[in-house]
Amino acid sequence: MTRQANRLGTDLVAGARIDRSKSIWFTFNGRRYEGHEGDTLASALVANDVQLVARSFKYHRPRGFFGAGAEDPCVMVQVGVGAETLPNLRATQVELYDGLVADSVNAWPSVNHDVGIVNDLMSRLLPAGFYYKTFMWPASWWTTYEHVIRNAAGMGVAPKQPDPDTYDHMHIHCDVLIVGGGPSGLAAALAAGRTGARVIIVDEQSEMGGSILASRLLVDDKPGAEWLASALAELGAMEEVRVMPRTTAFGHYDHNHMGLLERRTDHLGPGHDIARQRMWKVRAGQVIHAGGAIERSLVFAGNDRPGVMLASAAATYVNRWAARPGQKTVIFTNNDSAYGVAADLADAGISVQAIVDLRVEPGAAALEEASARNIEVLTASCVVETRGKRAVEGVTVMKLNDAGDGVVVGERRFDCGLVAVSGGWSPAVHLHCHAGGKVDYDEIQGCFVPGKTLEAARSVGAANGQLDLADCLTAGWQAGTNAAADTGFRKPGKVPKGPTATAVEVSPPRHVWIIPAKPGEENKVKRFVDLQNDVTDADVRLAAREGYRSVEHLKRYTTLGMGTDQGKTSNIPGLGILAAELEKSLPDVGTTTFRPPYTAITMGAIAGRYTGQMLEPVRRSPMHHWHENHGAAFEDVGQWKRPWYYPQDGEDMHAAVARECLAARNAIGILDATTLGKIDIQGPDASEFLNRIYTNAWSKLAVGRCRYGLMLSEDGMVMDDGVTSCISDNRYLMTTTSGNAASVMGWLEEWLQTEWPDLKVWCNSISEYWATLTISGPFARDLLAELCSDIDVSNDGLPFMSWREGTVAGAPARVFRISFTGEVSFEINVPASHGLGLWQALMTAGEKYGITPYGTEAMHVLRAEKGYIIVGQETDGTMTPYDLDMDWIVSKKKPDFIGKRSLGRADFLRDDRKQLVGLFTEDPLEVLPEGAQIVDDPNAPIPMPMIGHVTSSYLSANLGRSIALAVVKGGINRKGETVHLPLENGRTVRAEITGMVFYDPQGERLNG
Amino acid sequence: MADSYLRQSALASLHLIARANQADSNAGLSMGERGFLCQWVVRGDAGNAVFASAVKDVTGCDLPIEPNTVQGSGYINVLWLGPDEWLIVAPDGSDAGPRLDEACKDIHAAVTDVSESRTVIVLAGEHARDVLAKGCALDFHARSFVVDQCAQSTLAHMHVIVHQRSDAPEFDVYVHRSFAESLWQWLEDAAAEYGFAVSNPV
Amino acid sequence: MKRYSIFSLVRNAVSHHKDWPKAWRSPDPKAEYDVVIVGGGGHGLATAYYLAKNHGITNVAVIEKGWLGGGNTGRNTTIIRSNYLWDESAHLYEHSLKLYEGLSQELNYNIMLSQRGVLNLAHNQHDLRELSRRISANRLNGIDSEFLTPADIKNMVPLMDVSPEARYPVMGASLQKRGGVARHDAVAWGYARAADDRGVDIIQQCEVTGILREGGAVTGVETTRGTIKAKKVALAVAGHTSMLAQMADVRLPITSHPLQAMVSEPVKPALDCVVMSNAVHGYISQSDRGEMVMGAGIDTMTGYTQRGALPVVEELQRAIVCLFPSFSRLRLMRQWGGIVDTCPDASPIVSKTPVGGLYVNGGWGTGGFKATPGSGWVYAHTIARDEAHELNAPFALERFTTGALIDEHGAAAVAH
Amino acid sequence: MLIIDCPYCGKRDEAEFHYGGEAHIVRPENPSELSDEAWAEYLFMRSNTKGRFLERWVHSEGCRRWFNMARNTANNEVEAVYLMGETPPKEVSK
Ligand SMILES: Cc1cc2nc3c(=O)[nH]c(=O)nc-3n(C[C@H](O)[C@H](O)[C@H](O)COP(=O)(O)OP(=O)(O)OC[C@H]3O[C@@H](n4cnc5c(N)ncnc54)[C@H](O)[C@@H]3O)c2cc1C
Ligand SMILES: NC(=O)c1ccc[n+]([C@@H]2O[C@H](COP(=O)([O-])OP(=O)(O)OC[C@H]3O[C@@H](n4cnc5c(N)ncnc54)[C@H](O)[C@@H]3O)[C@@H](O)[C@H]2O)c1
Ligand SMILES: Cc1cc2nc3c(=O)[nH]c(=O)nc-3n(C[C@H](O)[C@H](O)[C@H](O)COP(=O)(O)O)c2cc1C
Ligand SMILES: [Zn+2]
């Protein structure tokens, strides 16, 4: 084949948007082709006379270029290979780059010889919804059927390796955002930009200009390209105007929150080190929708053969890319716009055989254009069939009757490789509708136009149903001026003038939703509505007959408009056919819902940089790097990384935890407890506030003393716990669990601000201020005494549940004598910047005592040995203090506290509530799995009645046996009884219900 | 023992000061840590004359009542955080907090030391706004975010206070200490395409 | 009802598919019914079907303000499973799953139940603990449930990133093999066709605007197509439960929220089971057509907009791309929203009400599609007998007074 | 995503806020004197209105203040913002 056989010379097409001097080589289905800079994959393939590009979804019928941009339903290709591969790109939107590799999708072994075509042969058996009616017998075969169906479906192939590209996000604010860089959008941008407003104008194509790029009309008496260049130059010079080509406005969300997707390197091919795509999140004062209109097809027999193409697309290939979509053409239209196409094609040397017009009376200007070029116009006529094997070779035309539902005998046959079709225009109301905008039906144009919206937005130009260039320019200018004014920007001085063009008089289109076939052939032909999903007019009518009468049922039953093009060209014809079948008007039938995105957007771009390790920020304590350097294994606790255990010399977790636990009871253990939440509570009503928040009483806590508290949510369930200390008169320091630090702070503020604004209390989070280092064990006091000279750390000087201020290892410190291990234990709080220094000082000075850092796992074991609960482990939002056997902490005297009333409800008084107990397995070395369910009768039939589950379970090195905490129905009164735990591996373990305190039940070690 | 410990700024482990010496002068922006600032959160009633004048006396700044604004004395800055909440920022060693606490002891106000809670990352230069815009929904355009304006928001999903210091532009970004390394990492990544230099702000 | 089968397909192919009967009629409302069911979603239609089939009550109307199946039934991510934590839920959802297993045959409508397995991922110690608790409870309740290690998961889902280097590494998963997905529209259509066949009137494009009462009991409903008398009125209106109950002065502990879902462009099979993650918030499965069907959490504010905001989409895509780094290059084709009604304990209400003859079925939140057959079954029982079936007795309104909540927040992971 | 006009900080993205549910639900003065039914009403029963709804928000990533808002839940139009403890402005109080 000759290179670019269908590329039109400059003699035929002047000024196309390609650089003929720059060749680009690419591969399609294994063959190398040449294109030019400025080409899309589609235009280059058209120029190379490649017609068969894809196969349809269901019947695997051959598909060629139908559109020239976002609207094309057919030409999906797989671009790139390996990790870089991209499925389902629309060839009309792929910019050519050197070395581009593209292949057809959904065809095997090749797009030319696809075995899937058997579906087409069986298509009689596969009408809309056939799968609901069959594949049910035998029931067990469905899996097999499904396997076959799944493999046949899908289009391109997902990559298998991680995406090598990156994506990022950008927030931006502007006064006026304009979607669409056609004449309407540009006029709006000029008007708004000149006021000084912050303006953004986006267009999803490679260059701005919209229809101007493919049109020969004049603007301001200049060729469109010239005007475009000057407009862009002016916009480019405006400081507050941002012009963004290759940027799709994909969604219009509430309150003018707009999503844009900018393609930054796609046109350059793989291998760039900036983000491949960028998602812009815009807050716009005013939005102008100027996204143009989408041409519709006509539903006639054989309308899916490659070679049948939207008229506007044919003109675009010719005018914009100098690519000839066919040598001989027949134009088939219901409106005047295709006459301009006919003229453009004819002027480019394409032989226009005829214009077949459904109407009796085409517009005068249109007719004139045809007759000036000696093009035959067949009025009140229609194409009743296309002929050809894989592509169109000719058409048959007949006269249409007055009703439009049949033909009049006498046919004309034309040979042609291109049928350029226009079924009228549908404004791109998509974005207008995303945020709830309504549409109105334009009876004359046969389309929906933007109606009411709550957003500060307006639609202009073709997107608003204005199809004349002159109107578009005027309206765009107006909209730009008004939108800017609505955000407070006005051009001072004389009223400026916008761009102009010559208005053209047109006649209205004629809407015939189903073009009759040749007499007698009605049942033999296929007329496609949705070219991607193979929905025909017969499918639409079948659905209606079967009772799927709502448009939404129609859509879902036939899959009309559910493909990757989202029915841009097919929705209205589908609705028209349904309306006719139901004998309703089209607006009564209504339209399906327009949803984001306008065109498909890369999932990685939506995620942006927040993937992999950057999914969420990591929170680190001041000692984090010490832990890291000392081999700690970390545990994720919320966003924190906490040392889980510190394996040494090849220890496994079990060995490390045992060593750490022993050290904490026999020497000194040191824990990084920085993650605890800390809240500074001040004010004359602080103790009253605590009384309301906690279940126990707070009025009498002396300065220097600490108290454990339990917080309930208003439904009576345990929400959080922690120690609160009295710092000075009317000032407390509350600690919370690590996981609840933020939510408790929010909880306190909520009550203060919304319910008790009269309370004089201030809360401030100081979680981040303090590094918390806990030392625990028989030598903890000795160590502390060594490093701290200004606090008497003796049992009397610093009794259990008290705190003092002083210095430890030179750092200003608050030392709390509290214990989560049951040993003598000090929580040393120092300003975070001192955390690491103090940690190192303690490690150095503690070496002689055998100081051992321990992680969260050992902490869990140590506290379980003492029967201390962990909120979120022993509790799950369904446990009351009573269930936890913590009656002692619920004040009987206080008239009220949060959650108190709920505790009195019927269900809380049951004595078979699940209650917290200890468990001893019969075999002391058997460690129960956490979460294991507990039963009374392990031989009971399934479903087996369950009475509780294990909440915590460990092998205690200190006790030399396993211990567990569990909740058991009525457990508090069942101590000594045996229960059973049927495990996943089929074994059943026996265990005795015990108290919760396994170690040092008298609490003697607390005081050392 | 007193001299054996080392105070560590939140980003100490990144050795920014060492990196600052190898700064690239063509960079689109500079980033550095301003550590060890004294910071106090002050809560109180702006309408209370005692309170307002205590703040003025101690800091030399008028209590900023205008939302999202900063009052500065050159030495101390007072940032508006909310209708009854301010952040006083002073260089290391300042005793403004305790003095204010003392001055407010008879009224319902609270002064809480949060010096260690946050560190400040300074972003400056031509592309500072772009980097912020990558992760923060505030409008940093020069028309709507001006010198001595501040705001609390999120940057890359981390809570921050942003204070524009100069027209350079230069921004102080206050971030919680535990998040500081993550934010720095994110900023480095965001800034990479513009080129950045590590600075050593004082 | 003319049965569907391959033979009927062949027969109709010969006659160019001109003779297919209507799947359901479009009758005008009668003046009076024994039972009026408000809401033509899966639950309402299933209820009508079982009222007719199990209880012989056929003088029933299903009143739907839009098109049948157009509520959440038509917009959910179709995950079906029964591995709930608490006995009460487990029994109800398991009953439902069992009904699902024979539903295509029973309804003579292929609902394409695809029991390809549901994975619930654990990303931290807490998740693991909750997972094993649930697995243990499921097994003793007779619900298939097993634990998978990261290596098992990699085998089953090769494209998932289970490396320990992940920000929140996958540490294990529960697998319910009998879980999966079904074709949501077909469930509604299948029930509609079968209920219609048993004489139920399905009245679409008819909105209930009032509930008529006399002496503390219902007497009918006011609709946009006139008054319809009824001995019993049963609500099955999902997102609008509070609105309808309010018409009878019944207040409910329900709030309605937008919940979004989205699909990618279709691709060849790349994911063979359902994957759900709570910590890395999102879930995903691949439909038979090839799209990745994805969802995440609710928009927190109350809302009836049937759409949602971009941040939820971002959050979801972060999760999906972290779990499946290669899906980063797929493209999102469509996103939409539904209105889900949630209860404080994340469990539904299927209950009588203080108003005689008024029943409520709602609060299924983000997870009621899987319950459709079971819910219809027990709701029909409750309506027919005026007393709860043992399976829905725990889900009565009274639990909010007694405090006997069934809290499925903590352990049920993303509750879809 | 809404733009919410924080009564203190001004217009900000919804992402900076947390939703707080129905507004004007006052905690009963003496819970212990309430019947279980009345307590359940306070705890759980919500209006869940479709249309104009009075609700609470907190500017959690900003000034951390709570406030009330009137929003149309059917279309997300924000009709008014008013302070905690205030009654809704006339134009939205019906
Ligand atoms: C995005 C999303 C994802 C989900 N994913 C899952 C999932 O994976 N698995 C799962 O099990 N569940 C899922 N769910 C939940 C599930 O969809 C619902 O719980 C279930 O479909 C509810 O069914 P329904 O029949 O009760 O309600 P719907 O299907 O919503 O039906 C209620 C009907 O009532 C009608 N109605 C309302 N008001 C009136 C009136 N006044 N008069 C007449 N008719 C009225 C509505 O138009 C509607 O058709 C999801 C939900 C959503 C939104
Ligand atoms: N004669 C006719 O019947 C007829 C019909 C339609 C259009 N037209 C002509 O088309 C022109 C219409 O001008 P216009 O400016 O209104 O439309 P346009 O088609 O010229 O421009 C619209 C632009 O918006 C872009 N766009 C659409 N959706 C987008 C999105 N979501 N994100 C980013 N970009 C998007 C498109 O790529 C296109 O470039 C006029 O010249 C008019 O005469 C004529
Ligand atoms: C499981 C499932 C799969 C879907 N697949 C597609 C699809 O392939 N193509 C499509 O356009 N929409 C698909 N949708 C979305 C519907 O088009 C539609 O958006 C959704 O049902 C909500 O309805 P609405 O957008 O009309 O409000 C799917 C929906 C669901 C629930
Ligand atoms: Zn605020």
PDB file of C-alpha atoms in Angstrom, chain A residues 57 83-85 88 106 124 127 131-134 136-137 139 142 146 150-156 159-161 163 165 167 253-254 281 434-435 523 542 545-548 552-553 555-556 566 593 595-597 600-604 610 612-613 616-618 635-636 639 644 872-873 876 905 907 914 930-931 933 942-944 946 949 984, chain C residues 4-5 13 16-18 20 22-24 67-68 75 86-87 104-105 108-110 112-114 116 125-126 129 132-133 136-137 139-142 147 159 165-168 183 185 189 204 265-269 271-272 286 288-289 294 306-307 310 314 317-318 321-322 325-326 328-336 400-404:
ATOM      1  CA  PHE A  57     -19.336  -5.836  21.978  1.00  0.00           C
ATOM      2  CA  ALA A  83       3.077  -2.253  32.097  1.00  0.00           C
ATOM      3  CA  GLU A  84       2.348   0.733  29.912  1.00  0.00           C
ATOM      4  CA  THR A  85      -0.589  -0.728  28.062  1.00  0.00           C
ATOM      5  CA  ASN A  88     -10.114   0.876  25.436  1.00  0.00           C
ATOM      6  CA  ASN A 106     -12.180  -7.708  21.525  1.00  0.00           C
ATOM      7  CA  ARG A 124     -31.441 -14.126  16.112  1.00  0.00           C
ATOM      8  CA  PRO A 127     -32.024 -10.491  21.294  1.00  0.00           C
ATOM      9  CA  TYR A 131     -29.432 -14.153  28.987  1.00  0.00           C
ATOM     10  CA  TYR A 132     -32.212 -13.554  31.473  1.00  0.00           C
ATOM     11  CA  LYS A 133     -34.230 -16.197  29.731  1.00  0.00           C
ATOM     12  CA  THR A 134     -31.762 -19.010  29.468  1.00  0.00           C
ATOM     13  CA  MET A 136     -30.666 -21.687  33.875  1.00  0.00           C
ATOM     14  CA  TRP A 137     -30.588 -25.417  33.334  1.00  0.00           C
ATOM     15  CA  ALA A 139     -28.458 -24.893  37.552  1.00  0.00           C
ATOM     16  CA  TRP A 142     -24.278 -21.506  35.084  1.00  0.00           C
ATOM     17  CA  GLU A 146     -20.711 -17.467  32.945  1.00  0.00           C
ATOM     18  CA  ARG A 150     -17.145 -13.254  30.753  1.00  0.00           C
ATOM     19  CA  ASN A 151     -14.391 -14.136  28.347  1.00  0.00           C
ATOM     20  CA  ALA A 152     -16.422 -12.978  25.405  1.00  0.00           C
ATOM     21  CA  ALA A 153     -17.264  -9.701  27.106  1.00  0.00           C
ATOM     22  CA  GLY A 154     -14.936  -6.975  28.211  1.00  0.00           C
ATOM     23  CA  MET A 155     -13.063  -5.022  25.602  1.00  0.00           C
ATOM     24  CA  GLY A 156      -9.381  -4.313  26.075  1.00  0.00           C
ATOM     25  CA  PRO A 159      -2.304  -4.274  32.409  1.00  0.00           C
ATOM     26  CA  LYS A 160      -0.825  -6.845  34.742  1.00  0.00           C
ATOM     27  CA  GLN A 161       2.102  -4.895  36.164  1.00  0.00           C
ATOM     28  CA  ASP A 163       1.429   1.357  36.743  1.00  0.00           C
ATOM     29  CA  ASP A 165       3.354   6.399  35.732  1.00  0.00           C
ATOM     30  CA  TYR A 167      -0.453  11.296  38.603  1.00  0.00           C
ATOM     31  CA  TYR A 253     -20.326  18.623  41.222  1.00  0.00           C
ATOM     32  CA  ASP A 254     -22.276  20.595  43.806  1.00  0.00           C
ATOM     33  CA  LYS A 281     -10.210  20.399  41.303  1.00  0.00           C
ATOM     34  CA  HIS A 434     -24.297  16.297  36.598  1.00  0.00           C
ATOM     35  CA  ALA A 435     -25.145  18.639  39.430  1.00  0.00           C
ATOM     36  CA  ASN A 523     -37.290  -8.625   9.547  1.00  0.00           C
ATOM     37  CA  LEU A 542     -38.798  -5.734  21.931  1.00  0.00           C
ATOM     38  CA  ARG A 545     -43.225  -4.895  24.112  1.00  0.00           C
ATOM     39  CA  GLU A 546     -42.020  -6.995  26.976  1.00  0.00           C
ATOM     40  CA  GLY A 547     -42.928  -4.297  29.452  1.00  0.00           C
ATOM     41  CA  TYR A 548     -39.581  -2.587  29.891  1.00  0.00           C
ATOM     42  CA  GLU A 552     -34.343   3.348  32.397  1.00  0.00           C
ATOM     43  CA  HIS A 553     -35.635  -0.180  31.920  1.00  0.00           C
ATOM     44  CA  LYS A 555     -31.395   1.159  28.906  1.00  0.00           C
ATOM     45  CA  ARG A 556     -30.707  -1.628  31.368  1.00  0.00           C
ATOM     46  CA  GLN A 566     -22.119   6.448  27.194  1.00  0.00           C
ATOM     47  CA  THR A 593     -29.456  10.347  33.710  1.00  0.00           C
ATOM     48  CA  ARG A 595     -23.489  11.055  35.102  1.00  0.00           C
ATOM     49  CA  PRO A 596     -19.830  11.893  35.448  1.00  0.00           C
ATOM     50  CA  PRO A 597     -17.370  11.444  33.938  1.00  0.00           C
ATOM     51  CA  ALA A 600     -13.667   8.136  30.893  1.00  0.00           C
ATOM     52  CA  ILE A 601     -10.904   9.232  33.256  1.00  0.00           C
ATOM     53  CA  THR A 602      -7.886   7.338  34.504  1.00  0.00           C
ATOM     54  CA  MET A 603      -8.411   5.813  37.922  1.00  0.00           C
ATOM     55  CA  GLY A 604      -4.808   6.482  38.878  1.00  0.00           C
ATOM     56  CA  TYR A 610      -1.911   9.299  47.346  1.00  0.00           C
ATOM     57  CA  GLY A 612       1.580   3.264  47.622  1.00  0.00           C
ATOM     58  CA  GLN A 613       3.405   4.544  50.702  1.00  0.00           C
ATOM     59  CA  GLU A 616      -1.877   8.140  54.037  1.00  0.00           C
ATOM     60  CA  PRO A 617       0.626  10.111  56.083  1.00  0.00           C
ATOM     61  CA  VAL A 618       2.647   8.176  58.623  1.00  0.00           C
ATOM     62  CA  GLU A 635       2.418  -2.069  64.003  1.00  0.00           C
ATOM     63  CA  ASP A 636      -0.057   0.248  62.296  1.00  0.00           C
ATOM     64  CA  GLN A 639      -1.838   6.447  61.098  1.00  0.00           C
ATOM     65  CA  TRP A 644       5.314  -3.830  68.004  1.00  0.00           C
ATOM     66  CA  GLY A 872     -11.584  -1.572  71.157  1.00  0.00           C
ATOM     67  CA  GLN A 873     -10.371  -5.037  72.063  1.00  0.00           C
ATOM     68  CA  ASP A 876     -16.687  -3.432  70.608  1.00  0.00           C
ATOM     69  CA  ARG A 905     -32.859   0.217  79.859  1.00  0.00           C
ATOM     70  CA  ASP A 907     -31.716  -4.939  77.758  1.00  0.00           C
ATOM     71  CA  LYS A 914     -21.976 -10.989  77.709  1.00  0.00           C
ATOM     72  CA  GLU A 930      -8.380 -14.351  69.634  1.00  0.00           C
ATOM     73  CA  GLY A 931     -11.897 -14.167  68.324  1.00  0.00           C
ATOM     74  CA  GLN A 933     -16.251 -18.403  69.849  1.00  0.00           C
ATOM     75  CA  ILE A 942     -25.062 -26.306  63.707  1.00  0.00           C
ATOM     76  CA  PRO A 943     -26.050 -23.504  64.116  1.00  0.00           C
ATOM     77  CA  MET A 944     -24.446 -24.036  67.463  1.00  0.00           C
ATOM     78  CA  MET A 946     -22.616 -19.390  71.099  1.00  0.00           C
ATOM     79  CA  HIS A 949     -15.786 -15.090  72.381  1.00  0.00           C
ATOM     80  CA  GLU A 984     -11.284 -23.699  62.905  1.00  0.00           C
TER      81      GLU A 984
ATOM     82  CA  TYR C   4     -38.459 -18.818  29.587  1.00  0.00           C
ATOM     83  CA  SER C   5     -36.043 -21.401  28.282  1.00  0.00           C
ATOM     84  CA  ALA C  13     -36.476 -16.382  17.147  1.00  0.00           C
ATOM     85  CA  HIS C  16     -38.790 -12.572  15.085  1.00  0.00           C
ATOM     86  CA  HIS C  17     -39.374 -12.143  18.794  1.00  0.00           C
ATOM     87  CA  LYS C  18     -42.749 -10.584  18.117  1.00  0.00           C
ATOM     88  CA  TRP C  20     -42.884 -12.560  23.785  1.00  0.00           C
ATOM     89  CA  LYS C  22     -45.085  -8.914  28.755  1.00  0.00           C
ATOM     90  CA  ALA C  23     -42.841  -9.566  31.723  1.00  0.00           C
ATOM     91  CA  TRP C  24     -45.440  -7.821  33.831  1.00  0.00           C
ATOM     92  CA  TRP C  67     -39.762   2.647  37.665  1.00  0.00           C
ATOM     93  CA  LEU C  68     -39.552  -0.690  39.409  1.00  0.00           C
ATOM     94  CA  ARG C  75     -27.754   1.101  41.678  1.00  0.00           C
ATOM     95  CA  TRP C  86     -24.069 -11.508  65.147  1.00  0.00           C
ATOM     96  CA  ASP C  87     -26.320 -14.552  65.164  1.00  0.00           C
ATOM     97  CA  SER C 104     -33.082 -18.221  38.992  1.00  0.00           C
ATOM     98  CA  GLN C 105     -34.948 -21.499  38.782  1.00  0.00           C
ATOM     99  CA  ASN C 108     -37.622 -18.691  35.945  1.00  0.00           C
ATOM    100  CA  TYR C 109     -35.478 -15.641  35.385  1.00  0.00           C
ATOM    101  CA  ASN C 110     -31.719 -15.812  35.257  1.00  0.00           C
ATOM    102  CA  MET C 112     -26.903 -14.581  37.207  1.00  0.00           C
ATOM    103  CA  LEU C 113     -25.901 -15.387  40.723  1.00  0.00           C
ATOM    104  CA  SER C 114     -22.162 -15.729  40.568  1.00  0.00           C
ATOM    105  CA  ARG C 116     -17.231 -16.445  42.999  1.00  0.00           C
ATOM    106  CA  GLN C 125      -3.936  -6.603  64.185  1.00  0.00           C
ATOM    107  CA  HIS C 126      -7.324  -5.256  65.054  1.00  0.00           C
ATOM    108  CA  ARG C 129      -8.810 -10.186  65.486  1.00  0.00           C
ATOM    109  CA  SER C 132     -11.148 -14.434  63.198  1.00  0.00           C
ATOM    110  CA  ARG C 133     -13.987 -13.625  65.556  1.00  0.00           C
ATOM    111  CA  SER C 136     -15.383 -18.462  64.093  1.00  0.00           C
ATOM    112  CA  ALA C 137     -18.940 -17.248  64.612  1.00  0.00           C
ATOM    113  CA  ARG C 139     -18.655 -21.450  61.043  1.00  0.00           C
ATOM    114  CA  LEU C 140     -20.623 -22.291  64.147  1.00  0.00           C
ATOM    115  CA  ASN C 141     -23.625 -20.680  62.508  1.00  0.00           C
ATOM    116  CA  GLY C 142     -23.203 -22.961  59.507  1.00  0.00           C
ATOM    117  CA  PHE C 147      -9.135 -17.567  56.725  1.00  0.00           C
ATOM    118  CA  LEU C 159      -3.073  -8.718  40.684  1.00  0.00           C
ATOM    119  CA  GLU C 165       5.841  -2.848  52.089  1.00  0.00           C
ATOM    120  CA  ALA C 166       2.376  -1.501  51.391  1.00  0.00           C
ATOM    121  CA  ARG C 167       1.290   1.429  53.525  1.00  0.00           C
ATOM    122  CA  TYR C 168      -1.333  -0.813  55.069  1.00  0.00           C
ATOM    123  CA  ARG C 183     -27.360  -9.179  38.292  1.00  0.00           C
ATOM    124  CA  ASP C 185     -31.806  -5.548  37.741  1.00  0.00           C
ATOM    125  CA  TRP C 189     -37.389  -7.940  37.231  1.00  0.00           C
ATOM    126  CA  GLN C 204     -45.335   2.225  38.495  1.00  0.00           C
ATOM    127  CA  GLU C 265     -14.619   0.679  31.298  1.00  0.00           C
ATOM    128  CA  PRO C 266     -15.051  -3.008  30.542  1.00  0.00           C
ATOM    129  CA  VAL C 267     -11.945  -5.167  30.242  1.00  0.00           C
ATOM    130  CA  LYS C 268     -11.307  -8.859  29.826  1.00  0.00           C
ATOM    131  CA  PRO C 269     -11.537 -10.903  33.043  1.00  0.00           C
ATOM    132  CA  LEU C 271     -10.540 -10.206  38.872  1.00  0.00           C
ATOM    133  CA  ASP C 272     -12.389 -13.360  39.800  1.00  0.00           C
ATOM    134  CA  GLN C 286     -15.724  -7.364  38.013  1.00  0.00           C
ATOM    135  CA  ASP C 288     -19.867 -10.210  33.695  1.00  0.00           C
ATOM    136  CA  ARG C 289     -19.682  -7.415  31.135  1.00  0.00           C
ATOM    137  CA  MET C 294     -16.527  -0.300  42.853  1.00  0.00           C
ATOM    138  CA  GLN C 306     -28.762  10.475  44.476  1.00  0.00           C
ATOM    139  CA  ARG C 307     -25.333  11.714  43.703  1.00  0.00           C
ATOM    140  CA  LEU C 310     -15.736  13.905  44.412  1.00  0.00           C
ATOM    141  CA  GLU C 314     -10.923   9.969  45.308  1.00  0.00           C
ATOM    142  CA  GLN C 317      -9.725   5.174  43.887  1.00  0.00           C
ATOM    143  CA  ARG C 318      -6.816   5.541  46.274  1.00  0.00           C
ATOM    144  CA  VAL C 321      -5.059   1.626  43.174  1.00  0.00           C
ATOM    145  CA  CYS C 322      -3.238   0.648  46.363  1.00  0.00           C
ATOM    146  CA  PRO C 325      -1.592  -1.072  41.282  1.00  0.00           C
ATOM    147  CA  SER C 326      -2.183  -2.124  37.697  1.00  0.00           C
ATOM    148  CA  SER C 328      -4.414   2.537  37.966  1.00  0.00           C
ATOM    149  CA  ARG C 329      -4.429   2.629  34.157  1.00  0.00           C
ATOM    150  CA  LEU C 330      -8.051   1.599  33.793  1.00  0.00           C
ATOM    151  CA  ARG C 331     -10.512   4.359  33.294  1.00  0.00           C
ATOM    152  CA  LEU C 332     -13.622   5.250  35.182  1.00  0.00           C
ATOM    153  CA  MET C 333     -16.653   5.158  32.929  1.00  0.00           C
ATOM    154  CA  ARG C 334     -19.560   6.179  35.139  1.00  0.00           C
ATOM    155  CA  GLN C 335     -20.256   7.069  38.722  1.00  0.00           C
ATOM    156  CA  TRP C 336     -23.609   7.435  40.418  1.00  0.00           C
ATOM    157  CA  PHE C 400     -34.171   1.077  70.199  1.00  0.00           C
ATOM    158  CA  THR C 401     -36.170   1.385  73.373  1.00  0.00           C
ATOM    159  CA  THR C 402     -34.888  -1.716  75.125  1.00  0.00           C
ATOM    160  CA  GLY C 403     -31.346  -1.175  73.949  1.00  0.00           C
ATOM    161  CA  ALA C 404     -31.041  -4.617  72.353  1.00  0.00           C
TER     162      ALA C 404
END
